[in-house]
């Protein structure tokens, strides 16, 4: 799956929304006289609408074929963009309908009476409300398109912020919840070749952790690391053969933090322990 700068995609959707808003203002403010003048005034608006629809399809295709689809809630955003393609296309249809309702000048077939000035005025009077209605519909569809682009862009930005906050929170939790012994154990396991093994001791199976550098890791410490999702063992092999221990991405993030300092209670306990005094020989 190709990589995609989602921040850039969100900005491109905002830029597209601004272009649609500009087009909407042009359609709303278009001034024309039915006939050739209307054709000249409305045709560029139709072509611009089709161009923006094509751009919208490019944005939809880029997001649909990207890691964005793995983000919770992305389905709703993609459906919204699909609906915007309909709205944008409908705006083009409305502009085309306005052109179809526009009475163009031309000669009648041979044998038919030529159009009189009163006929032309009547056709214009009939066409103007029809064309006005189609142009108003186009403005409405363009308004929906612009609003939808802003909505999806805001959603992408919000999703990225949520993911960043969750990752940062997970990293802080992983780093701050470790004790010095757990941090040292995690560091030893990150060197590789750590294994979870079961050995017989006095007739009982005892699970132990073996490390590459000989660091002693209690099973309680390992289970704490496993509970936090900092390590994982390869359960495809048996404990008797040894299950390879791997430090997860969260574990690597925890190691990137500073080693936790010894707690004050530990220091106080160590300091309050009375020294061993040799009795004086008599």
JSON list of N, CA and C in Angstrom, two decimals, residues 178-241:
[
{"chain": "A", "resi": 178, "resn": "UNK", "atom": "N", "xyz": [7.23, 1.73, 34.27]},
{"chain": "A", "resi": 178, "resn": "UNK", "atom": "CA", "xyz": [8.28, 0.75, 34.49]},
{"chain": "A", "resi": 178, "resn": "UNK", "atom": "C", "xyz": [9.07, 1.06, 35.75]},
{"chain": "A", "resi": 179, "resn": "UNK", "atom": "N", "xyz": [9.42, 0.00, 36.45]},
{"chain": "A", "resi": 179, "resn": "UNK", "atom": "CA", "xyz": [10.34, 0.14, 37.58]},
{"chain": "A", "resi": 179, "resn": "UNK", "atom": "C", "xyz": [11.76, 0.02, 37.03]},
{"chain": "A", "resi": 180, "resn": "UNK", "atom": "N", "xyz": [12.76, 0.41, 37.81]},
{"chain": "A", "resi": 180, "resn": "UNK", "atom": "CA", "xyz": [14.14, 0.26, 37.33]},
{"chain": "A", "resi": 180, "resn": "UNK", "atom": "C", "xyz": [14.46, -1.19, 36.93]},
{"chain": "A", "resi": 181, "resn": "UNK", "atom": "N", "xyz": [13.97, -2.16, 37.73]},
{"chain": "A", "resi": 181, "resn": "UNK", "atom": "CA", "xyz": [14.24, -3.57, 37.42]},
{"chain": "A", "resi": 181, "resn": "UNK", "atom": "C", "xyz": [13.57, -3.97, 36.10]},
{"chain": "A", "resi": 182, "resn": "UNK", "atom": "N", "xyz": [12.36, -3.49, 35.89]},
{"chain": "A", "resi": 182, "resn": "UNK", "atom": "CA", "xyz": [11.66, -3.80, 34.64]},
{"chain": "A", "resi": 182, "resn": "UNK", "atom": "C", "xyz": [12.35, -3.16, 33.44]},
{"chain": "A", "resi": 183, "resn": "UNK", "atom": "N", "xyz": [12.83, -1.93, 33.62]},
{"chain": "A", "resi": 183, "resn": "UNK", "atom": "CA", "xyz": [13.54, -1.26, 32.54]},
{"chain": "A", "resi": 183, "resn": "UNK", "atom": "C", "xyz": [14.81, -2.03, 32.19]},
{"chain": "A", "resi": 184, "resn": "UNK", "atom": "N", "xyz": [15.57, -2.45, 33.21]},
{"chain": "A", "resi": 184, "resn": "UNK", "atom": "CA", "xyz": [16.81, -3.20, 32.97]},
{"chain": "A", "resi": 184, "resn": "UNK", "atom": "C", "xyz": [16.50, -4.54, 32.29]},
{"chain": "A", "resi": 185, "resn": "UNK", "atom": "N", "xyz": [15.41, -5.17, 32.71]},
{"chain": "A", "resi": 185, "resn": "UNK", "atom": "CA", "xyz": [15.03, -6.43, 32.09]},
{"chain": "A", "resi": 185, "resn": "UNK", "atom": "C", "xyz": [14.67, -6.22, 30.62]},
{"chain": "A", "resi": 186, "resn": "UNK", "atom": "N", "xyz": [13.92, -5.17, 30.35]},
{"chain": "A", "resi": 186, "resn": "UNK", "atom": "CA", "xyz": [13.52, -4.87, 28.98]},
{"chain": "A", "resi": 186, "resn": "UNK", "atom": "C", "xyz": [14.74, -4.58, 28.11]},
{"chain": "A", "resi": 187, "resn": "UNK", "atom": "N", "xyz": [15.70, -3.87, 28.67]},
{"chain": "A", "resi": 187, "resn": "UNK", "atom": "CA", "xyz": [16.91, -3.55, 27.93]},
{"chain": "A", "resi": 187, "resn": "UNK", "atom": "C", "xyz": [17.70, -4.81, 27.61]},
{"chain": "A", "resi": 188, "resn": "UNK", "atom": "N", "xyz": [17.79, -5.73, 28.58]},
{"chain": "A", "resi": 188, "resn": "UNK", "atom": "CA", "xyz": [18.50, -6.98, 28.35]},
{"chain": "A", "resi": 188, "resn": "UNK", "atom": "C", "xyz": [17.81, -7.82, 27.28]},
{"chain": "A", "resi": 189, "resn": "UNK", "atom": "N", "xyz": [16.49, -7.85, 27.29]},
{"chain": "A", "resi": 189, "resn": "UNK", "atom": "CA", "xyz": [15.75, -8.62, 26.30]},
{"chain": "A", "resi": 189, "resn": "UNK", "atom": "C", "xyz": [15.84, -8.00, 24.91]},
{"chain": "A", "resi": 190, "resn": "UNK", "atom": "N", "xyz": [16.06, -6.68, 24.85]},
{"chain": "A", "resi": 190, "resn": "UNK", "atom": "CA", "xyz": [16.16, -6.02, 23.55]},
{"chain": "A", "resi": 190, "resn": "UNK", "atom": "C", "xyz": [17.43, -6.41, 22.81]},
{"chain": "A", "resi": 191, "resn": "UNK", "atom": "N", "xyz": [18.39, -7.00, 23.50]},
{"chain": "A", "resi": 191, "resn": "UNK", "atom": "CA", "xyz": [19.63, -7.43, 22.87]},
{"chain": "A", "resi": 191, "resn": "UNK", "atom": "C", "xyz": [19.43, -8.67, 22.01]},
{"chain": "A", "resi": 192, "resn": "UNK", "atom": "N", "xyz": [18.28, -9.33, 22.20]},
{"chain": "A", "resi": 192, "resn": "UNK", "atom": "CA", "xyz": [17.99, -10.53, 21.41]},
{"chain": "A", "resi": 192, "resn": "UNK", "atom": "C", "xyz": [18.39, -11.79, 22.13]},
{"chain": "A", "resi": 193, "resn": "UNK", "atom": "N", "xyz": [17.90, -12.92, 21.62]},
{"chain": "A", "resi": 193, "resn": "UNK", "atom": "CA", "xyz": [18.20, -14.26, 22.11]},
{"chain": "A", "resi": 193, "resn": "UNK", "atom": "C", "xyz": [17.63, -14.53, 23.49]},
{"chain": "A", "resi": 194, "resn": "UNK", "atom": "N", "xyz": [16.73, -13.66, 23.98]},
{"chain": "A", "resi": 194, "resn": "UNK", "atom": "CA", "xyz": [16.04, -13.94, 25.23]},
{"chain": "A", "resi": 194, "resn": "UNK", "atom": "C", "xyz": [14.99, -15.01, 25.01]},
{"chain": "A", "resi": 195, "resn": "UNK", "atom": "N", "xyz": [14.85, -15.92, 25.97]},
{"chain": "A", "resi": 195, "resn": "UNK", "atom": "CA", "xyz": [13.91, -17.02, 25.83]},
{"chain": "A", "resi": 195, "resn": "UNK", "atom": "C", "xyz": [13.14, -17.25, 27.12]},
{"chain": "A", "resi": 196, "resn": "UNK", "atom": "N", "xyz": [11.91, -17.69, 26.94]},
{"chain": "A", "resi": 196, "resn": "UNK", "atom": "CA", "xyz": [11.07, -18.11, 28.06]},
{"chain": "A", "resi": 196, "resn": "UNK", "atom": "C", "xyz": [11.12, -19.63, 28.09]},
{"chain": "A", "resi": 197, "resn": "UNK", "atom": "N", "xyz": [11.62, -20.20, 29.20]},
{"chain": "A", "resi": 197, "resn": "UNK", "atom": "CA", "xyz": [11.85, -21.64, 29.26]},
{"chain": "A", "resi": 197, "resn": "UNK", "atom": "C", "xyz": [11.22, -22.22, 30.51]},
{"chain": "A", "resi": 198, "resn": "UNK", "atom": "N", "xyz": [10.91, -23.50, 30.42]},
{"chain": "A", "resi": 198, "resn": "UNK", "atom": "CA", "xyz": [10.39, -24.22, 31.58]},
{"chain": "A", "resi": 198, "resn": "UNK", "atom": "C", "xyz": [11.35, -25.34, 31.92]},
{"chain": "A", "resi": 199, "resn": "UNK", "atom": "N", "xyz": [11.79, -25.36, 33.15]},
{"chain": "A", "resi": 199, "resn": "UNK", "atom": "CA", "xyz": [12.73, -26.36, 33.61]},
{"chain": "A", "resi": 199, "resn": "UNK", "atom": "C", "xyz": [12.16, -27.09, 34.83]},
{"chain": "A", "resi": 200, "resn": "UNK", "atom": "N", "xyz": [12.56, -28.32, 34.97]},
{"chain": "A", "resi": 200, "resn": "UNK", "atom": "CA", "xyz": [12.10, -29.12, 36.11]},
{"chain": "A", "resi": 200, "resn": "UNK", "atom": "C", "xyz": [12.96, -28.83, 37.33]},
{"chain": "A", "resi": 201, "resn": "UNK", "atom": "N", "xyz": [12.30, -28.53, 38.44]},
{"chain": "A", "resi": 201, "resn": "UNK", "atom": "CA", "xyz": [13.02, -28.25, 39.68]},
{"chain": "A", "resi": 201, "resn": "UNK", "atom": "C", "xyz": [12.29, -28.97, 40.81]},
{"chain": "A", "resi": 202, "resn": "UNK", "atom": "N", "xyz": [12.96, -29.99, 41.35]},
{"chain": "A", "resi": 202, "resn": "UNK", "atom": "CA", "xyz": [12.38, -30.80, 42.42]},
{"chain": "A", "resi": 202, "resn": "UNK", "atom": "C", "xyz": [11.03, -31.39, 42.01]},
{"chain": "A", "resi": 203, "resn": "UNK", "atom": "N", "xyz": [11.00, -31.84, 40.76]},
{"chain": "A", "resi": 203, "resn": "UNK", "atom": "CA", "xyz": [9.81, -32.49, 40.26]},
{"chain": "A", "resi": 203, "resn": "UNK", "atom": "C", "xyz": [8.72, -31.55, 39.79]},
{"chain": "A", "resi": 204, "resn": "UNK", "atom": "N", "xyz": [8.96, -30.24, 39.87]},
{"chain": "A", "resi": 204, "resn": "UNK", "atom": "CA", "xyz": [7.97, -29.27, 39.45]},
{"chain": "A", "resi": 204, "resn": "UNK", "atom": "C", "xyz": [8.48, -28.46, 38.27]},
{"chain": "A", "resi": 205, "resn": "UNK", "atom": "N", "xyz": [7.56, -28.08, 37.37]},
{"chain": "A", "resi": 205, "resn": "UNK", "atom": "CA", "xyz": [7.95, -27.25, 36.24]},
{"chain": "A", "resi": 205, "resn": "UNK", "atom": "C", "xyz": [8.08, -25.79, 36.67]},
{"chain": "A", "resi": 206, "resn": "UNK", "atom": "N", "xyz": [9.21, -25.21, 36.44]},
{"chain": "A", "resi": 206, "resn": "UNK", "atom": "CA", "xyz": [9.46, -23.81, 36.81]},
{"chain": "A", "resi": 206, "resn": "UNK", "atom": "C", "xyz": [9.78, -23.03, 35.54]},
{"chain": "A", "resi": 207, "resn": "UNK", "atom": "N", "xyz": [9.04, -21.96, 35.33]},
{"chain": "A", "resi": 207, "resn": "UNK", "atom": "CA", "xyz": [9.25, -21.12, 34.15]},
{"chain": "A", "resi": 207, "resn": "UNK", "atom": "C", "xyz": [10.27, -20.04, 34.48]},
{"chain": "A", "resi": 208, "resn": "UNK", "atom": "N", "xyz": [11.26, -19.93, 33.62]},
{"chain": "A", "resi": 208, "resn": "UNK", "atom": "CA", "xyz": [12.32, -18.95, 33.83]},
{"chain": "A", "resi": 208, "resn": "UNK", "atom": "C", "xyz": [12.59, -18.19, 32.55]},
{"chain": "A", "resi": 209, "resn": "UNK", "atom": "N", "xyz": [13.28, -17.06, 32.72]},
{"chain": "A", "resi": 209, "resn": "UNK", "atom": "CA", "xyz": [13.66, -16.22, 31.59]},
{"chain": "A", "resi": 209, "resn": "UNK", "atom": "C", "xyz": [15.17, -16.29, 31.43]},
{"chain": "A", "resi": 210, "resn": "UNK", "atom": "N", "xyz": [15.63, -16.67, 30.23]},
{"chain": "A", "resi": 210, "resn": "UNK", "atom": "CA", "xyz": [17.05, -16.72, 29.93]},
{"chain": "A", "resi": 210, "resn": "UNK", "atom": "C", "xyz": [17.40, -15.56, 29.01]},
{"chain": "A", "resi": 211, "resn": "UNK", "atom": "N", "xyz": [18.49, -14.86, 29.31]},
{"chain": "A", "resi": 211, "resn": "UNK", "atom": "CA", "xyz": [18.90, -13.72, 28.49]},
{"chain": "A", "resi": 211, "resn": "UNK", "atom": "C", "xyz": [20.27, -13.96, 27.89]},
{"chain": "A", "resi": 212, "resn": "UNK", "atom": "N", "xyz": [20.60, -13.19, 26.87]},
{"chain": "A", "resi": 212, "resn": "UNK", "atom": "CA", "xyz": [21.86, -13.35, 26.16]},
{"chain": "A", "resi": 212, "resn": "UNK", "atom": "C", "xyz": [23.05, -12.97, 27.04]},
{"chain": "A", "resi": 213, "resn": "UNK", "atom": "N", "xyz": [22.88, -11.92, 27.84]},
{"chain": "A", "resi": 213, "resn": "UNK", "atom": "CA", "xyz": [24.02, -11.44, 28.63]},
{"chain": "A", "resi": 213, "resn": "UNK", "atom": "C", "xyz": [23.99, -11.94, 30.07]},
{"chain": "A", "resi": 214, "resn": "UNK", "atom": "N", "xyz": [23.05, -12.86, 30.35]},
{"chain": "A", "resi": 214, "resn": "UNK", "atom": "CA", "xyz": [23.01, -13.44, 31.69]},
{"chain": "A", "resi": 214, "resn": "UNK", "atom": "C", "xyz": [22.27, -12.60, 32.72]},
{"chain": "A", "resi": 215, "resn": "UNK", "atom": "N", "xyz": [21.62, -11.55, 32.29]},
{"chain": "A", "resi": 215, "resn": "UNK", "atom": "CA", "xyz": [20.85, -10.74, 33.23]},
{"chain": "A", "resi": 215, "resn": "UNK", "atom": "C", "xyz": [19.73, -11.58, 33.83]},
{"chain": "A", "resi": 216, "resn": "UNK", "atom": "N", "xyz": [19.60, -11.54, 35.15]},
{"chain": "A", "resi": 216, "resn": "UNK", "atom": "CA", "xyz": [18.58, -12.32, 35.82]},
{"chain": "A", "resi": 216, "resn": "UNK", "atom": "C", "xyz": [17.27, -11.55, 35.80]},
{"chain": "A", "resi": 217, "resn": "UNK", "atom": "N", "xyz": [16.23, -12.19, 35.25]},
{"chain": "A", "resi": 217, "resn": "UNK", "atom": "CA", "xyz": [14.91, -11.58, 35.15]},
{"chain": "A", "resi": 217, "resn": "UNK", "atom": "C", "xyz": [13.91, -12.52, 35.79]},
{"chain": "A", "resi": 218, "resn": "UNK", "atom": "N", "xyz": [13.24, -12.06, 36.82]},
{"chain": "A", "resi": 218, "resn": "UNK", "atom": "CA", "xyz": [12.24, -12.90, 37.48]},
{"chain": "A", "resi": 218, "resn": "UNK", "atom": "C", "xyz": [11.03, -13.07, 36.58]},
{"chain": "A", "resi": 219, "resn": "UNK", "atom": "N", "xyz": [10.31, -14.16, 36.78]},
{"chain": "A", "resi": 219, "resn": "UNK", "atom": "CA", "xyz": [9.13, -14.41, 35.96]},
{"chain": "A", "resi": 219, "resn": "UNK", "atom": "C", "xyz": [8.07, -13.35, 36.22]},
{"chain": "A", "resi": 220, "resn": "UNK", "atom": "N", "xyz": [8.04, -12.80, 37.44]},
{"chain": "A", "resi": 220, "resn": "UNK", "atom": "CA", "xyz": [7.08, -11.74, 37.76]},
{"chain": "A", "resi": 220, "resn": "UNK", "atom": "C", "xyz": [7.38, -10.48, 36.95]},
{"chain": "A", "resi": 221, "resn": "UNK", "atom": "N", "xyz": [8.68, -10.17, 36.80]},
{"chain": "A", "resi": 221, "resn": "UNK", "atom": "CA", "xyz": [9.07, -9.00, 36.01]},
{"chain": "A", "resi": 221, "resn": "UNK", "atom": "C", "xyz": [8.71, -9.21, 34.55]},
{"chain": "A", "resi": 222, "resn": "UNK", "atom": "N", "xyz": [8.95, -10.42, 34.05]},
{"chain": "A", "resi": 222, "resn": "UNK", "atom": "CA", "xyz": [8.61, -10.70, 32.65]},
{"chain": "A", "resi": 222, "resn": "UNK", "atom": "C", "xyz": [7.10, -10.56, 32.43]},
{"chain": "A", "resi": 223, "resn": "UNK", "atom": "N", "xyz": [6.32, -11.12, 33.34]},
{"chain": "A", "resi": 223, "resn": "UNK", "atom": "CA", "xyz": [4.87, -11.06, 33.18]},
{"chain": "A", "resi": 223, "resn": "UNK", "atom": "C", "xyz": [4.36, -9.62, 33.23]},
{"chain": "A", "resi": 224, "resn": "UNK", "atom": "N", "xyz": [5.01, -8.77, 34.01]},
{"chain": "A", "resi": 224, "resn": "UNK", "atom": "CA", "xyz": [4.63, -7.35, 34.05]},
{"chain": "A", "resi": 224, "resn": "UNK", "atom": "C", "xyz": [4.91, -6.70, 32.71]},
{"chain": "A", "resi": 225, "resn": "UNK", "atom": "N", "xyz": [6.06, -7.02, 32.11]},
{"chain": "A", "resi": 225, "resn": "UNK", "atom": "CA", "xyz": [6.39, -6.48, 30.79]},
{"chain": "A", "resi": 225, "resn": "UNK", "atom": "C", "xyz": [5.41, -6.98, 29.73]},
{"chain": "A", "resi": 226, "resn": "UNK", "atom": "N", "xyz": [5.06, -8.26, 29.84]},
{"chain": "A", "resi": 226, "resn": "UNK", "atom": "CA", "xyz": [4.12, -8.84, 28.88]},
{"chain": "A", "resi": 226, "resn": "UNK", "atom": "C", "xyz": [2.73, -8.21, 29.03]},
{"chain": "A", "resi": 227, "resn": "UNK", "atom": "N", "xyz": [2.33, -7.95, 30.26]},
{"chain": "A", "resi": 227, "resn": "UNK", "atom": "CA", "xyz": [1.02, -7.34, 30.51]},
{"chain": "A", "resi": 227, "resn": "UNK", "atom": "C", "xyz": [0.93, -5.95, 29.90]},
{"chain": "A", "resi": 228, "resn": "UNK", "atom": "N", "xyz": [2.03, -5.20, 29.92]},
{"chain": "A", "resi": 228, "resn": "UNK", "atom": "CA", "xyz": [2.07, -3.86, 29.34]},
{"chain": "A", "resi": 228, "resn": "UNK", "atom": "C", "xyz": [2.21, -3.90, 27.81]},
{"chain": "A", "resi": 229, "resn": "UNK", "atom": "N", "xyz": [2.36, -5.10, 27.24]},
{"chain": "A", "resi": 229, "resn": "UNK", "atom": "CA", "xyz": [2.51, -5.20, 25.80]},
{"chain": "A", "resi": 229, "resn": "UNK", "atom": "C", "xyz": [3.89, -4.78, 25.32]},
{"chain": "A", "resi": 230, "resn": "UNK", "atom": "N", "xyz": [4.88, -4.86, 26.21]},
{"chain": "A", "resi": 230, "resn": "UNK", "atom": "CA", "xyz": [6.24, -4.44, 25.86]},
{"chain": "A", "resi": 230, "resn": "UNK", "atom": "C", "xyz": [7.07, -5.58, 25.29]},
{"chain": "A", "resi": 231, "resn": "UNK", "atom": "N", "xyz": [6.67, -6.81, 25.59]},
{"chain": "A", "resi": 231, "resn": "UNK", "atom": "CA", "xyz": [7.37, -7.98, 25.07]},
{"chain": "A", "resi": 231, "resn": "UNK", "atom": "C", "xyz": [6.34, -9.00, 24.62]},
{"chain": "A", "resi": 232, "resn": "UNK", "atom": "N", "xyz": [6.78, -9.92, 23.78]},
{"chain": "A", "resi": 232, "resn": "UNK", "atom": "CA", "xyz": [5.92, -11.01, 23.35]},
{"chain": "A", "resi": 232, "resn": "UNK", "atom": "C", "xyz": [6.78, -12.25, 23.14]},
{"chain": "A", "resi": 233, "resn": "UNK", "atom": "N", "xyz": [6.21, -13.41, 23.41]},
{"chain": "A", "resi": 233, "resn": "UNK", "atom": "CA", "xyz": [6.93, -14.68, 23.26]},
{"chain": "A", "resi": 233, "resn": "UNK", "atom": "C", "xyz": [6.35, -15.47, 22.10]},
{"chain": "A", "resi": 234, "resn": "UNK", "atom": "N", "xyz": [7.22, -16.18, 21.41]},
{"chain": "A", "resi": 234, "resn": "UNK", "atom": "CA", "xyz": [6.81, -16.99, 20.27]},
{"chain": "A", "resi": 234, "resn": "UNK", "atom": "C", "xyz": [6.18, -18.29, 20.79]},
{"chain": "A", "resi": 235, "resn": "UNK", "atom": "N", "xyz": [4.86, -18.33, 20.83]},
{"chain": "A", "resi": 235, "resn": "UNK", "atom": "CA", "xyz": [4.16, -19.49, 21.38]},
{"chain": "A", "resi": 235, "resn": "UNK", "atom": "C", "xyz": [4.06, -20.65, 20.39]},
{"chain": "A", "resi": 236, "resn": "UNK", "atom": "N", "xyz": [4.65, -20.48, 19.21]},
{"chain": "A", "resi": 236, "resn": "UNK", "atom": "CA", "xyz": [4.62, -21.59, 18.25]},
{"chain": "A", "resi": 236, "resn": "UNK", "atom": "C", "xyz": [5.57, -22.72, 18.66]},
{"chain": "A", "resi": 237, "resn": "UNK", "atom": "N", "xyz": [6.46, -22.43, 19.58]},
{"chain": "A", "resi": 237, "resn": "UNK", "atom": "CA", "xyz": [7.35, -23.46, 20.12]},
{"chain": "A", "resi": 237, "resn": "UNK", "atom": "C", "xyz": [6.99, -23.71, 21.58]},
{"chain": "A", "resi": 238, "resn": "UNK", "atom": "N", "xyz": [7.40, -24.85, 22.10]},
{"chain": "A", "resi": 238, "resn": "UNK", "atom": "CA", "xyz": [7.06, -25.20, 23.47]},
{"chain": "A", "resi": 238, "resn": "UNK", "atom": "C", "xyz": [8.01, -24.51, 24.45]},
{"chain": "A", "resi": 239, "resn": "UNK", "atom": "N", "xyz": [7.55, -24.42, 25.69]},
{"chain": "A", "resi": 239, "resn": "UNK", "atom": "CA", "xyz": [8.40, -23.83, 26.74]},
{"chain": "A", "resi": 239, "resn": "UNK", "atom": "C", "xyz": [9.63, -24.70, 27.00]},
{"chain": "A", "resi": 240, "resn": "UNK", "atom": "N", "xyz": [9.51, -26.00, 26.78]},
{"chain": "A", "resi": 240, "resn": "UNK", "atom": "CA", "xyz": [10.65, -26.89, 27.02]},
{"chain": "A", "resi": 240, "resn": "UNK", "atom": "C", "xyz": [11.77, -26.63, 26.02]},
{"chain": "A", "resi": 241, "resn": "UNK", "atom": "N", "xyz": [11.41, -26.25, 24.79]},
{"chain": "A", "resi": 241, "resn": "UNK", "atom": "CA", "xyz": [12.43, -25.90, 23.80]},
{"chain": "A", "resi": 241, "resn": "UNK", "atom": "C", "xyz": [12.84, -24.44, 23.93]}
]
